[in-house]
Amino acid sequence: MALCLKVAKKDAQKALTALRAKGAFCSQYEVGHEGAFVYLPIRTSAKAWATKAGFGAVMKKALKAAKKRPKSLRDELDGVLSPAELEHLLSSFDIIGDIAMLEVPPPLTSKQALVAEAIMRLYPHVKTVVKKTEGTGGQYRIRPVEVIAGEKKTATLSRENGCSFLVDLNRAYYNPRMSAERMRVIKQIKKGENVLVLFAGVGPYAIAAEKNTPAGAKPARIIAIELNPDAVELMRKNIALNKCKKIEAVEGDVSVVLARPSFYLWAERIIMPHPTEALRFLPPALDAARDGAIIHLYAFGPADRPMEGLFGQAQEIAEKKGRTLKLLAWRVMQTYSPTLVQVVLDLEVSTAS
Ligand SMILES: C[S@@+](CC[C@H](N)C(=O)[O-])C[C@H]1O[C@@H](n2cnc3c(N)ncnc32)[C@H](O)[C@@H]1O
């Protein structure tokens, strides 16, 4: 027999939402239905609360046991964390290779060991759990982490779209959440293009541009420029690891490297994944762009009107260079803060007539 809350059908959804929010719903049983009533299984510990909640009577009823399904992190931590804590944790949670990475807000520090144990129980391939200690920052855009469980390491091998990337969370930027966006851009590459990847990090765009393009649409050459020497070292290893033949990794500042005469009007496609600095580096990128080149520009815009001003600013910069930009597509990629969102703009460059 299961302890449950008997509610009228019309009130069932509201009651279920309240039970879940309170952590009072018991997922060991299925919800029962009989005539005009629904029987919602509840945890024994929630009996007093459910009795007072006013949705209906608390009683015992024979309910079917819930079908076994693979446990999720949500199930593992149900009862360990409050629903709000759980949502926060899940929204920050990523697995990169054999490292699980999460955000632990200060009030949850006392529970971090329990959380890490649950993660390692649920994902046996995870060898290390790290927590983010600061926001993404500095010129190299690194988001530092600290090991809270398992092997003391921050380097791992991440797999994405069939490519492998050596990454080190404390030495170079890498974001697995960008993998679908990388594929969106890579799918646009046309046969024989010269592709310039600025702010190339450990090489995920450059390597995908060679490995994930179909045989009939391979670029001619890919030049990947990155300032952080550690990222360049990892990128060179990743180029070898993925047996890429068309990529040249160049260490240096984008504006300095692109000032070399060999880059003038060289590129048919330019990828600029550095949202905090994209507009500052647009002038050298425009110098490197042939007529008809496509620039994939990542930038931040206000959450309520993401495109307002952004395209105008880009166009103004282009006009000073005697170029014009056509906005082919844009989309919001992620919310960065309550007031800022990250957007990507696909821009076609031409010479002003
Ligand atoms: C947001 S990360 C993107 C990295 C990579 N494209 C990715 O998606 O994983 C920006 C990168 O730009 C690099 N960077 C910052 N300023 C730079 C500059 N002036 N010239 C070249 N690279 C720069 C940082 O070191 C960092 O690796």
Tab-separated table of N, CA and C and ligand atoms in Angstrom, residues 136 138-142 172-175 178 182 197-205 225-228 231 252-255 273-277 280-281, ligand 1:
chain	number	residue	atom	x	y	z
A	136	THR	N	34.351	32.853	-16.011
A	136	THR	CA	35.298	32.909	-17.124
A	136	THR	C	35.973	34.272	-17.104
A	138	GLY	N	39.927	36.810	-17.680
A	138	GLY	CA	41.280	37.010	-18.190
A	138	GLY	C	41.302	36.975	-19.706
A	139	GLN	N	42.475	37.324	-20.216
A	139	GLN	CA	42.633	37.393	-21.674
A	139	GLN	C	42.406	36.026	-22.333
A	140	TYR	N	42.755	34.958	-21.599
A	140	TYR	CA	42.650	33.614	-22.186
A	140	TYR	C	41.267	32.985	-21.957
A	141	ARG	N	40.380	33.706	-21.313
A	141	ARG	CA	38.991	33.277	-21.081
A	141	ARG	C	38.896	31.915	-20.362
A	142	ILE	N	39.784	31.726	-19.393
A	142	ILE	CA	39.769	30.450	-18.664
A	142	ILE	C	38.785	30.546	-17.501
A	172	ALA	N	43.291	26.218	-20.587
A	172	ALA	CA	42.767	26.759	-21.854
A	172	ALA	C	41.243	26.670	-21.870
A	173	TYR	N	40.640	27.577	-22.607
A	173	TYR	CA	39.182	27.599	-22.725
A	173	TYR	C	38.691	26.395	-23.534
A	174	TYR	N	37.601	25.814	-23.064
A	174	TYR	CA	36.910	24.789	-23.869
A	174	TYR	C	35.479	24.684	-23.354
A	175	ASN	N	34.516	24.701	-24.256
A	175	ASN	CA	33.119	24.639	-23.831
A	175	ASN	C	32.368	23.586	-24.652
A	178	MET	N	29.148	24.155	-26.898
A	178	MET	CA	29.164	24.822	-28.202
A	178	MET	C	29.179	23.819	-29.356
A	182	ARG	N	29.057	24.628	-33.351
A	182	ARG	CA	30.201	24.397	-34.238
A	182	ARG	C	29.725	23.667	-35.499
A	197	VAL	N	40.185	30.625	-38.557
A	197	VAL	CA	39.546	30.514	-37.243
A	197	VAL	C	40.328	31.411	-36.287
A	198	LEU	N	39.709	32.505	-35.880
A	198	LEU	CA	40.373	33.416	-34.929
A	198	LEU	C	39.998	32.957	-33.522
A	199	PHE	N	40.837	33.238	-32.523
A	199	PHE	CA	40.542	32.850	-31.128
A	199	PHE	C	40.256	31.343	-31.066
A	200	ALA	N	41.196	30.588	-31.578
A	200	ALA	CA	40.933	29.180	-31.916
A	200	ALA	C	40.948	28.219	-30.737
A	201	GLY	N	41.445	28.649	-29.566
A	201	GLY	CA	41.444	27.775	-28.390
A	201	GLY	C	42.219	26.490	-28.646
A	202	VAL	N	41.668	25.367	-28.184
A	202	VAL	CA	42.360	24.082	-28.355
A	202	VAL	C	42.024	23.459	-29.718
A	203	GLY	N	41.322	24.229	-30.555
A	203	GLY	CA	41.118	23.802	-31.937
A	203	GLY	C	39.785	23.183	-32.325
A	204	PRO	N	38.732	23.308	-31.502
A	204	PRO	CA	37.501	22.582	-31.869
A	204	PRO	C	36.875	23.021	-33.201
A	205	TYR	N	36.879	24.320	-33.502
A	205	TYR	CA	36.301	24.752	-34.788
A	205	TYR	C	37.181	24.305	-35.951
A	225	ILE	N	44.252	30.867	-35.312
A	225	ILE	CA	45.114	31.784	-34.557
A	225	ILE	C	44.678	31.831	-33.088
A	226	GLU	N	45.633	31.709	-32.192
A	226	GLU	CA	45.326	31.687	-30.758
A	226	GLU	C	46.486	32.307	-29.981
A	227	LEU	N	46.120	33.096	-28.956
A	227	LEU	CA	47.120	33.825	-28.160
A	227	LEU	C	47.715	32.985	-27.034
A	228	ASN	N	46.892	32.163	-26.385
A	228	ASN	CA	47.313	31.413	-25.190
A	228	ASN	C	48.249	30.262	-25.602
A	231	ALA	N	46.992	26.803	-24.914
A	231	ALA	CA	45.921	26.383	-25.829
A	231	ALA	C	46.525	25.965	-27.167
A	252	GLY	N	49.682	33.692	-31.467
A	252	GLY	CA	49.864	35.146	-31.499
A	252	GLY	C	48.554	35.889	-31.368
A	253	ASP	N	48.697	37.210	-31.302
A	253	ASP	CA	47.527	38.082	-31.207
A	253	ASP	C	46.908	38.216	-32.606
A	254	VAL	N	45.611	38.057	-32.674
A	254	VAL	CA	44.909	38.094	-33.963
A	254	VAL	C	45.272	39.341	-34.771
A	255	SER	N	45.285	40.521	-34.098
A	255	SER	CA	45.519	41.732	-34.897
A	255	SER	C	46.963	41.796	-35.398
A	273	PRO	N	34.969	33.304	-32.597
A	273	PRO	CA	34.270	32.905	-31.359
A	273	PRO	C	34.870	33.546	-30.096
A	274	HIS	N	34.782	34.852	-30.016
A	274	HIS	CA	35.296	35.545	-28.822
A	274	HIS	C	34.339	36.689	-28.514
A	275	PRO	N	33.180	36.351	-27.918
A	275	PRO	CA	32.088	37.331	-27.824
A	275	PRO	C	32.422	38.622	-27.093
A	276	THR	N	33.346	38.583	-26.105
A	276	THR	CA	33.607	39.842	-25.391
A	276	THR	C	34.452	40.811	-26.217
A	277	GLU	N	35.136	40.312	-27.259
A	277	GLU	CA	36.078	41.165	-27.994
A	277	GLU	C	35.800	41.221	-29.497
A	280	ARG	N	35.985	44.510	-31.494
A	280	ARG	CA	37.317	45.136	-31.476
A	280	ARG	C	38.226	44.529	-32.552
A	281	PHE	N	38.016	43.248	-32.838
A	281	PHE	CA	38.885	42.581	-33.812
A	281	PHE	C	38.250	42.487	-35.209
B	1	LIG	C1	35.899	32.225	-25.928
B	1	LIG	S1	37.456	31.449	-26.219
B	1	LIG	C2	37.089	30.467	-27.672
B	1	LIG	C3	38.039	29.322	-27.862
B	1	LIG	C4	37.653	28.303	-28.938
B	1	LIG	N1	37.389	28.939	-30.198
B	1	LIG	C5	36.499	27.442	-28.516
B	1	LIG	O1	35.399	27.621	-29.031
B	1	LIG	O2	36.691	26.553	-27.678
B	1	LIG	C6	38.407	32.782	-26.834
B	1	LIG	C7	39.845	32.429	-27.112
B	1	LIG	O3	40.493	33.569	-27.684
B	1	LIG	C8	41.815	33.627	-27.193
B	1	LIG	N2	42.260	35.032	-27.355
B	1	LIG	C9	41.954	36.092	-26.589
B	1	LIG	N3	42.483	37.227	-27.095
B	1	LIG	C10	43.128	36.877	-28.228
B	1	LIG	C11	43.857	37.605	-29.211
B	1	LIG	N4	44.013	38.910	-29.108
B	1	LIG	N5	44.384	36.924	-30.256
B	1	LIG	C12	44.219	35.573	-30.361
B	1	LIG	N6	43.525	34.835	-29.460
B	1	LIG	C13	42.984	35.474	-28.408
B	1	LIG	C14	41.722	33.154	-25.761
B	1	LIG	O4	42.961	32.691	-25.287
B	1	LIG	C15	40.666	32.030	-25.885
B	1	LIG	O5	41.280	30.796	-26.109
